[in-house]
């Protein structure tokens, strides 16, 4: 149960798992005292002493005391000379802000954030801490929510202009978290196309460190989250803190370690390409930041994130439903298909038990390659002379659902749309438009563009029997300028773009509640908690090589549960790496996510096709556990040749264990892999081998595994409790 209690200027938010404590200093500055495992009480004087502040709380006369005070929401430039969370330009051009507490309220449940994705849930309490800068008439409300079932806090800030002059927000982070030491490793996820979210772990050092994006999306290159783990923290032991932004655009995630080795964590909108004009009476909301705590290692931290995703972020019919096993034609045909070819692929897919056929890029305009037609979302009658509906009807008649690819935020310079509306692309007059993949980005900050994009997708969903949408986004921002925004608001474009996109997505998911949406951005380039609020699954990577996927899915699972990750079996040699891996291994890796195929099954040998049939059957039996069970990482592919993980059903009666060895070595004995999440007192039978073990034996001694002969060998075992 969550409680928020207030005594002697101390605001203590806590549930069964964590405490979060704020102390209002004399004068009304909100200081941060504690975030971590639940505690019963705190001695503010001791915490203040740690920060070299007078223990009696009379900090104000102390020279530049604010410069080493732990703040809830600091602004740079008055008493605190460090980087702040907030900066607001005023009519005289100065930017200092001095927010003082004016009051607080406690409300039941969790409040939404207008226009932005946010966590939700009734089993929560929210503290609204009200502050005001009297001189400039800016008010701020800091919102903190604790859900009963999550060891974490959800935060965002609301800023309101109560003055009669324009204010310009130049920085407004979602999270500032002060930590009393810096004995942590910083873990971030960075990569590139086909190598998304590679884990890097390094000790915090004095100064500033972190990751950020200015690309208009979270991006392939890094993720809008960071993790702090004690040096001794492992998967199953030790303290870890994780913070992730519920947002999909430009961001900053950083840690600043000061001379006293105290750490200040920031997460929020990137201030470089951001500014927001706040006219008198207007309000601005930052995106939400989710911060979790674990004293049970990284595994414990991920469990908190997974719970948030499952129970407080993903919405709609598919939030908890079995996801259809799909077949996507992209790697099977690329742009070279016609109706007959597609139906042939779909027929074999239906025959082996696949449930959804997805038509990827190339069905619209004159799109025979990636040089044209984005924006012209009408069917290419050269390829599909009978239209889309005719195709979807036939696919439906096979017992399959039908899915369709869109890249709605984009326009090809070679398109009817661009000819008609060149101004709709993000551009700067007089500068050569920089293309990526021969395309430009539509200016989603404009309402006319939003309405066009919405209608393009909605009309197909209304008329063509579409059950699934793959929503792609394949380039980043350049020439950042909008034809409509005045000069003093051009820096609003990246955030307005996101608000525009979210507006369209919100309308679509509400109007088409039966459609399953999958987010994609050249693979996993927009794998974030923002998109997950609208689309319950994300294409994890264009890289479907089983060995690469071990790493990508392993690190993606730091925040995202299996049901969020699109993962498919593709052809060999793999189109991204040229590697040949057994079909069993491709299936074993892909089944820990939203399973599918990315190939023409007609090209498989009869033997492999039978294996596919068996895979599909097995996944249908196990998918509730595979998608919605508790996922635990067991062996880290970043540290060697092996990968292992397990998904355990909520009632602990069923589990699926997977082990892959990238490179075989002769004369290697089996390895003992310690499992997690099982019931210690239950006896489990491994369905595939018939062996019986107690949960405690497999968790404490380990399960003996040898993946067998050849490279990329693997096992996937079903554990059934007796
Ligand atoms: C992106 C996606 C792929 C595919 C292609 C189509 O790269 O990540 O899965 O849809 O676009 O052009």
GROMACS .gro file of C-alpha atoms in nm, residues 17 78 96 105 112 180 212 214 311 331 345 404 416 516 550 557 618 674:
model
   18
   17UNK     CA    1   0.909  -0.158  -0.147
   78UNK     CA    2   2.135   3.172  -0.831
   96UNK     CA    3   1.746   3.230  -1.333
  105UNK     CA    4  -0.168   1.794  -0.217
  112UNK     CA    5  -0.260   1.166  -1.701
  180UNK     CA    6   2.455   1.098  -0.181
  212UNK     CA    7   2.149   1.187  -2.554
  214UNK     CA    8   1.914   1.520  -3.111
  311UNK     CA    9   0.034  -0.316  -1.585
  331UNK     CA   10   1.291  -1.031  -4.650
  345UNK     CA   11   0.360  -1.714  -4.933
  404UNK     CA   12   0.007  -0.362  -4.349
  416UNK     CA   13   0.253   1.338  -5.547
  516UNK     CA   14  -0.271  -0.445  -3.335
  550UNK     CA   15   2.075  -1.301  -2.828
  557UNK     CA   16   1.507  -0.685  -2.166
  618UNK     CA   17   0.477  -2.524  -2.942
  674UNK     CA   18   2.156  -2.136  -1.219
   0.00000   0.00000   0.00000
